[in-house]
Amino acid sequence: MGFHQYVKDHRSQLIVTCLTLTGYFAFAARCLSIGVALLDLQIQVQETFSMTSQLVTTYSIFYLLGGCTMAIFGQICHNHLIQAVTTIGGGIALAFIPIFYNIWIKFPLVGINGYFNAFFETASNVLLIDLWGTKVGNYMQIMHFAFGLGGLLTPVMIRPFQLPIPEELADNPDECINFYKPDDVQIIYPYLGISSLSVIIGIGFAFCYYNAVSVKAGDNNQAREAQNETSQQATVENPENPANPGKPENPENSAKSSKLKIAIAVAWVAMLGHVGFSMQQVLCVFGQAYGVKSGLRMEKRNAALIATVYWIAVCLSKILFIICSSLIDQKFLIAISCSILFLAQILSFTLASSYEICLWLVAFLTGIGFGPLFVIAFTNLEKYFHITGRHSSLIFIVIGIGESFHVPIVGTIIDHWHDIYLYYSGILSVIFLASFIAMQPLCKFLFGDEMIEKSLGVRRLSRLGSIMIPIPDRRGSIISSKSEKLDKPRSSSVFSIESKS
């Protein structure tokens, strides 16, 4: 199929996907802008760095709360409505953070931003899976590439507005809070830019929601017709079990076994995300602080680029992975990523604390290695069972627990023991790599070699995430779905969305 024909056939899906990718870029900027500007926020609030770093902890705690409540609202609210409200709300909260000088006012604003971001992240991942099904792999990589691009550009946008460390304070950068006044801080300008972009994207999601509601009634009628036709066909094909047509005679044991296997697989990926994103958060949030406070004594604006180098590597790894995956066996690419991540771990524990070039290499190699691995693990589940909103919420809740637990530990200790930055992120990276390598054997042990593409040839109409699209029969899925004939033409647009009951 040519490119033009592909765009023509999937035009509606691609429009929603592009809007989601742009929203993910803004979501990354809202996430990472707090950590990048911590030293300037410290000057603004005139508090110790340990106290100021609790802003990141507050973000993570409210992110965790948002993930928990998303498991409820995700079942009753339209995905685009969630994306619109959270993008606009998170952007507005971010704009007010640098306006107030009192840290106790910043805490709830940062918390609101984190709460809304948890909703947006979960809804976007589920939406993309519903749009593309088992073919979501590269699209998911592109979406997380958009996050990496946001992480790359956020320090670049904020860096010109950060206050430099005076030469006379080069050996004692903590005295900057006495050298500058709160009114000298200028990070309000990039924050307003990120906020404006978020509001514009939120309006785009609101338009998609309005368009979806306007065609909901027609889609409901088509779904009911498809269900009736399939029910009649199932009754004819299964006359021996008329009380429960289309289902096996004794499904209870197999259903319980499938749910247990799914729970184990989801919990494993949640643990992967827990250690992986905690490592990423520690590496990016405290990179500037470590470069300035450690024996390397880096200039503040240069140290801010440690996070930029990491996100450049993440973006580069995803681009290369997407291009090479069509030319090279994916197992070989995964092996290369794991080897690069292992090399970064060696440098973290050995040379990075003594040589500045090795510190840059740790950030770059970790980004190259870690970049595609979590997305591979996450989308690999879709090959065995359908990832629901509850699955995604659970995974991102556990990720939020990691960020709210590990980040404050490093933030509290780094003032007294600077190298905790390297050792802690290195240990988390080792745990992630070992768990990732063990995941494929675990999935084969749980599910065997049979994937959902090889399951029954009946297609069902999924309402997960409120998106009405045909998907393959989901072996072991816990959601209730409605089915239609395999050869029945697609009857609804990807904009045709209704709330789950």
XYZ file of C-alpha atoms in Angstrom:
501
model
C 0.000 0.000 0.000
C 1.391 3.399 -1.010
C 1.801 6.291 1.380
C -1.025 8.356 -0.137
C -3.420 5.415 -0.048
C -2.447 4.684 3.560
C -3.161 8.284 4.561
C -6.463 8.187 2.701
C -7.560 4.962 4.400
C -6.513 6.069 7.890
C -7.071 9.798 7.669
C -9.239 10.119 10.771
C -6.927 7.938 12.857
C -3.877 9.924 11.743
C -5.525 13.259 12.621
C -6.271 12.099 16.159
C -2.800 10.562 16.431
C -1.075 13.791 15.354
C -3.061 15.813 17.889
C -2.154 13.296 20.591
C 1.525 13.475 19.650
C 1.468 17.271 19.914
C -0.328 17.029 23.233
C 2.323 14.595 24.462
C 5.019 17.121 23.553
C 3.322 19.776 25.696
C 2.745 17.191 28.427
C 6.513 16.531 28.527
C 7.231 20.252 28.842
C 4.793 20.541 31.762
C 6.363 17.515 33.455
C 9.997 18.513 33.131
C 9.861 22.295 33.519
C 9.795 21.997 37.328
C 13.001 19.994 37.601
C 14.896 22.084 35.060
C 14.103 25.333 36.920
C 14.635 24.084 40.489
C 17.663 26.305 41.179
C 15.818 29.420 40.015
C 12.713 28.435 41.934
C 14.958 28.082 44.990
C 16.058 31.704 44.548
C 12.461 32.799 44.125
C 11.192 31.119 47.306
C 14.412 31.735 49.313
C 14.464 28.216 50.727
C 17.067 25.437 50.911
C 17.469 23.148 47.916
C 16.183 20.179 49.934
C 12.983 22.100 50.646
C 12.627 23.339 47.063
C 13.160 19.833 45.659
C 9.983 18.789 47.483
C 8.129 20.495 44.624
C 9.127 17.499 42.505
C 7.894 15.190 45.258
C 4.582 17.053 45.362
C 4.247 16.660 41.616
C 4.832 12.909 41.897
C 2.375 12.445 44.769
C -0.419 14.233 42.925
C 0.520 12.366 39.751
C -0.030 9.181 41.738
C -3.428 10.415 42.958
C -4.350 11.319 39.402
C -3.475 7.840 38.200
C -5.668 6.294 40.901
C -8.702 8.420 40.057
C -8.126 7.944 36.325
C -9.021 4.294 36.842
C -12.515 5.549 37.815
C -13.042 8.487 35.472
C -11.523 6.592 32.559
C -14.510 4.245 32.645
C -17.171 6.970 32.487
C -15.586 9.896 30.639
C -14.693 10.341 27.023
C -10.942 10.178 26.330
C -10.935 13.446 24.384
C -12.844 15.204 27.139
C -10.211 14.031 29.635
C -7.422 15.176 27.323
C -9.008 18.583 26.750
C -9.705 19.358 30.421
C -6.356 18.103 31.715
C -4.269 19.815 29.016
C -5.941 23.173 29.587
C -6.015 22.803 33.386
C -2.397 21.646 33.607
C -1.246 24.489 31.364
C -3.028 27.145 33.419
C -1.640 25.739 36.701
C 1.884 25.754 35.246
C 1.585 29.413 34.216
C 0.906 30.492 37.813
C 3.831 28.566 39.381
C 6.532 31.240 38.759
C 4.160 34.120 39.542
C 3.920 33.428 43.297
C 6.995 33.681 45.509
C 5.598 31.730 48.458
C 6.559 28.062 48.228
C 3.349 27.016 49.999
C 1.339 28.462 47.102
C 3.569 26.714 44.568
C 2.954 23.319 46.154
C -0.791 23.083 45.227
C -0.148 24.527 41.758
C 2.536 21.922 41.081
C 0.183 19.284 42.486
C -2.653 20.298 40.144
C -0.255 20.103 37.220
C 0.846 16.602 38.238
C -2.726 15.447 38.869
C -3.890 16.491 35.409
C -0.773 15.117 33.726
C -1.487 11.634 35.104
C -4.939 11.731 33.493
C -3.542 12.909 30.178
C -0.740 10.338 30.003
C -2.987 7.367 30.729
C -5.742 8.523 28.371
C -3.272 9.136 25.534
C -1.628 5.712 25.797
C -4.982 3.930 25.878
C -6.294 6.046 22.997
C -3.337 5.192 20.785
C -3.656 1.481 21.511
C -7.353 1.590 20.634
C -6.672 3.417 17.388
C -4.014 1.022 16.073
C -4.414 -2.245 18.012
C -1.491 -4.649 17.615
C 0.108 -2.291 15.082
C 0.569 0.379 17.731
C 4.300 -0.310 18.250
C 5.842 2.363 16.001
C 3.087 4.876 16.750
C 3.743 4.408 20.458
C 7.452 4.930 19.842
C 6.641 8.144 17.950
C 4.415 9.368 20.781
C 7.144 8.779 23.332
C 9.558 10.384 20.882
C 7.330 13.470 21.154
C 7.796 13.274 24.926
C 11.554 13.059 24.408
C 11.421 16.028 22.062
C 9.590 17.990 24.735
C 12.206 16.950 27.257
C 14.938 18.012 24.852
C 13.532 21.452 24.134
C 12.300 22.329 27.629
C 15.801 22.961 29.077
C 16.702 24.834 25.877
C 13.666 27.106 26.281
C 14.252 27.733 29.995
C 18.066 28.001 29.941
C 18.326 31.561 28.489
C 16.085 32.868 31.287
C 18.001 31.252 34.140
C 20.169 33.383 36.392
C 23.930 32.679 36.066
C 26.107 31.815 39.042
C 28.436 34.754 39.793
C 32.154 34.032 39.551
C 32.714 34.865 43.209
C 30.158 32.176 44.167
C 31.481 29.463 41.863
C 32.752 27.432 44.821
C 29.587 27.926 46.865
C 26.565 28.024 44.516
C 24.084 27.712 47.407
C 24.792 31.366 48.274
C 22.961 32.447 45.111
C 19.751 32.687 47.108
C 21.377 35.557 49.037
C 22.991 37.138 45.982
C 19.779 37.446 43.929
C 16.345 38.765 44.833
C 13.129 36.854 44.036
C 12.176 39.572 41.536
C 15.310 38.777 39.500
C 13.960 35.354 38.433
C 12.726 35.405 34.820
C 11.537 31.851 34.162
C 7.945 33.109 33.985
C 8.360 33.703 30.233
C 9.082 30.118 29.090
C 6.432 28.892 31.532
C 3.850 31.124 29.855
C 4.904 29.780 26.455
C 4.408 26.166 27.557
C 1.070 27.084 29.124
C -0.171 28.806 25.952
C 0.742 25.782 23.823
C -1.105 23.485 26.243
C -4.273 25.590 26.118
C -4.260 25.627 22.308
C -3.871 21.845 22.155
C -6.619 21.422 24.748
C -8.970 23.414 22.524
C -8.146 20.993 19.708
C -9.136 18.033 21.886
C -12.331 19.867 22.861
C -13.198 20.194 19.166
C -12.641 16.450 18.685
C -14.919 15.760 21.635
C -17.650 17.993 20.206
C -17.349 16.255 16.838
C -17.585 12.843 18.509
C -20.707 13.692 20.496
C -22.451 14.963 17.376
C -22.274 11.538 15.689
C -22.698 9.326 18.761
C -26.326 8.402 18.150
C -25.668 7.001 14.680
C -22.771 4.905 15.926
C -24.907 3.455 18.717
C -27.482 2.248 16.212
C -24.801 0.663 14.022
C -23.238 -1.067 17.022
C -26.603 -2.537 18.078
C -27.223 -3.849 14.565
C -23.786 -5.475 14.483
C -24.416 -7.104 17.857
C -27.786 -8.502 16.789
C -26.377 -9.993 13.583
C -23.470 -11.620 15.389
C -25.704 -12.962 18.155
C -27.928 -14.652 15.571
C -24.898 -16.154 13.838
C -23.471 -17.406 17.152
C -26.780 -19.077 18.021
C -26.753 -21.014 14.737
C -23.120 -22.039 15.096
C -23.500 -23.172 18.738
C -26.849 -25.016 18.977
C -25.499 -27.328 21.715
C -25.229 -24.459 24.190
C -28.192 -22.162 23.468
C -28.227 -20.676 26.952
C -24.768 -19.221 26.453
C -24.199 -18.937 22.677
C -20.764 -18.335 21.285
C -18.936 -19.284 24.496
C -17.297 -22.493 25.720
C -19.275 -24.764 27.986
C -17.010 -24.346 31.049
C -15.209 -21.022 30.795
C -14.710 -20.288 34.515
C -11.372 -22.025 35.059
C -9.800 -20.695 31.854
C -11.093 -17.174 32.593
C -9.573 -17.199 36.073
C -6.289 -18.532 34.701
C -6.217 -15.863 31.970
C -6.899 -13.054 34.444
C -4.110 -14.270 36.706
C -1.647 -14.403 33.799
C -2.683 -10.931 32.669
C -2.291 -9.603 36.210
C 1.243 -11.005 36.453
C 2.264 -9.545 33.077
C 0.782 -6.116 33.853
C 2.438 -6.081 37.288
C 5.801 -6.911 35.698
C 5.555 -4.048 33.201
C 4.395 -1.755 35.998
C 7.557 -2.655 37.930
C 9.625 -1.965 34.797
C 8.065 1.461 34.499
C 8.493 2.059 38.226
C 12.280 1.644 38.217
C 12.845 2.897 34.670
C 11.014 6.198 34.935
C 12.300 6.770 38.466
C 15.816 6.422 37.059
C 14.933 8.829 34.256
C 13.390 11.329 36.669
C 16.397 11.277 38.998
C 18.808 11.618 36.079
C 17.014 14.609 34.540
C 15.687 16.462 37.586
C 18.947 16.514 39.521
C 21.407 16.600 36.613
C 21.881 20.357 36.827
C 22.103 20.342 40.626
C 24.701 17.548 40.592
C 26.846 19.240 37.958
C 26.877 22.484 39.962
C 27.206 21.093 43.499
C 29.597 18.180 42.878
C 33.377 18.361 42.562
C 32.976 18.954 38.826
C 31.749 22.533 39.558
C 30.010 22.991 36.237
C 28.461 26.318 35.237
C 24.699 26.267 35.907
C 23.588 26.889 32.336
C 25.916 24.192 31.025
C 24.791 21.719 33.674
C 21.181 22.323 32.610
C 22.086 20.724 29.287
C 22.649 17.326 30.930
C 18.895 16.756 30.720
C 18.937 18.046 27.137
C 21.654 15.568 26.161
C 19.612 12.760 27.728
C 16.498 13.692 25.762
C 18.470 14.132 22.534
C 19.655 10.569 23.006
C 16.105 9.360 23.722
C 14.774 11.004 20.553
C 17.672 9.698 18.483
C 17.188 6.164 19.785
C 13.498 6.171 18.902
C 14.102 7.516 15.407
C 16.782 4.914 14.756
C 14.634 2.156 16.228
C 11.628 3.050 14.056
C 13.782 3.183 10.910
C 15.848 0.093 11.642
C 12.942 -2.060 12.845
C 11.793 -2.471 9.245
C 15.295 -3.500 8.137
C 16.793 -5.391 11.082
C 15.409 -8.035 13.400
C 13.949 -6.366 16.481
C 15.737 -8.803 18.794
C 19.088 -7.539 17.503
C 18.040 -3.910 18.097
C 16.921 -4.762 21.623
C 20.271 -6.441 22.311
C 22.117 -3.306 21.156
C 19.960 -1.071 23.395
C 20.570 -3.307 26.408
C 24.328 -3.328 25.769
C 24.467 0.480 25.544
C 22.468 0.827 28.765
C 24.862 -1.591 30.482
C 27.845 0.506 29.361
C 26.180 3.608 30.862
C 25.785 1.760 34.146
C 29.508 0.940 34.248
C 30.393 4.606 33.759
C 27.925 5.684 36.472
C 29.657 3.570 39.084
C 33.228 4.305 38.014
C 34.326 7.447 36.140
C 31.335 9.803 35.961
C 31.993 11.397 39.349
C 35.563 12.341 38.376
C 35.407 13.272 34.700
C 32.865 15.668 33.215
C 32.962 13.973 29.800
C 31.911 10.697 31.455
C 28.958 12.448 33.118
C 27.800 13.599 29.682
C 28.321 10.065 28.351
C 26.181 8.595 31.142
C 23.288 10.881 30.175
C 23.709 10.179 26.449
C 24.189 6.396 26.660
C 21.358 5.983 29.170
C 19.010 7.858 26.837
C 20.082 5.746 23.848
C 19.675 2.493 25.761
C 16.543 3.193 27.778
C 14.718 5.158 25.049
C 12.844 2.373 23.202
C 12.839 -0.364 25.854
C 9.843 0.553 28.027
C 7.629 1.161 24.982
C 8.657 -2.256 23.629
C 7.713 -3.888 26.928
C 4.406 -1.978 27.140
C 3.260 -2.677 23.583
C 4.436 -6.288 23.792
C 1.508 -6.948 26.126
C -0.902 -5.966 23.355
C 0.321 -9.003 21.396
C -1.073 -11.333 24.051
C -4.141 -9.505 25.397
C -5.904 -6.185 24.985
C -4.519 -3.445 27.254
C -7.472 -1.769 28.927
C -7.773 1.564 30.672
C -7.481 -0.204 34.019
C -4.267 -1.901 32.951
C -2.745 1.411 31.841
C -3.920 3.179 34.995
C -2.319 0.507 37.171
C 0.971 0.763 35.277
C 1.142 4.546 35.533
C 0.045 4.494 39.182
C 3.036 2.296 39.983
C 5.227 4.640 37.921
C 3.899 7.560 39.956
C 4.721 5.706 43.180
C 8.301 5.387 41.974
C 8.641 9.073 41.183
C 7.087 10.091 44.507
C 9.323 7.681 46.441
C 12.768 7.702 44.817
C 13.024 11.357 43.766
C 12.618 12.833 47.284
C 15.217 10.389 48.630
C 17.824 11.721 46.204
C 16.651 15.324 46.696
C 17.101 15.037 50.456
C 20.551 13.404 50.382
C 22.202 15.108 47.399
C 23.126 18.199 49.440
C 25.187 16.057 51.821
C 26.354 13.294 49.464
C 26.477 14.482 45.866
C 27.364 11.117 44.307
C 24.020 9.649 45.410
C 22.823 11.047 42.078
C 24.995 8.642 40.081
C 24.785 5.607 42.340
C 21.029 5.731 42.882
C 20.158 6.228 39.204
C 22.696 3.510 38.328
C 21.112 0.976 40.688
C 17.635 1.694 39.318
C 19.003 1.277 35.801
C 20.504 -2.128 36.669
C 17.180 -3.347 38.114
C 15.334 -2.123 35.024
C 17.712 -3.875 32.627
C 17.567 -7.184 34.497
C 13.759 -7.067 34.658
C 13.458 -6.187 30.979
C 15.663 -9.096 29.919
C 13.546 -11.461 32.016
C 10.231 -10.200 30.591
C 10.230 -12.110 27.284
C 10.781 -15.527 28.927
C 8.076 -14.616 31.432
C 5.534 -13.837 28.684
C 6.363 -17.056 26.855
C 5.926 -18.996 30.085
C 2.558 -17.353 30.778
C 1.017 -17.203 27.314
C 3.054 -19.547 25.132
C 3.737 -18.688 21.505
C 0.113 -18.008 20.580
C -0.670 -14.320 20.176
C -3.964 -12.590 19.604
C -3.349 -12.373 15.825
C -3.641 -16.179 15.780
C -6.861 -16.310 17.774
C -10.388 -16.742 16.472
C -11.378 -14.995 13.274
C -14.241 -13.085 14.862
C -13.808 -9.332 15.196
C -15.319 -7.389 18.032
C -16.274 -3.793 18.474
C -14.197 -2.342 21.299
C -15.535 0.397 23.540
C -12.345 0.634 25.553
C -11.351 4.229 25.998
C -14.655 5.162 24.325
C -13.238 4.528 20.838
C -15.442 2.518 18.504
C -13.077 0.582 16.233
C -12.937 -3.077 15.164
C -10.228 -5.093 16.905
C -9.245 -8.807 16.947
C -10.783 -11.139 19.496
C -8.950 -10.458 22.762
C -7.927 -13.683 24.436
C -8.363 -13.300 28.155
C -9.649 -9.724 28.004
C -11.553 -8.570 31.063
C -13.674 -6.016 29.223
C -17.065 -6.690 27.760
C -17.150 -6.081 24.032
C -19.568 -6.328 21.177
C -18.845 -8.251 18.004
C -19.560 -8.046 14.312
C -18.727 -10.077 11.234
C -15.153 -10.071 10.034
C -16.101 -8.962 6.557
C -18.479 -6.237 7.696
C -17.155 -2.821 6.544
C -16.025 -0.389 9.182
C -19.011 1.715 10.092
C -17.707 4.332 12.459
C -15.130 7.053 12.412
C -12.421 7.185 15.014
C -14.086 10.403 16.085
C -17.259 8.426 16.836
C -16.827 8.017 20.525
C -19.174 7.369 23.364
C -18.761 7.191 27.112
C -18.440 3.776 28.703
C -21.159 2.771 31.055
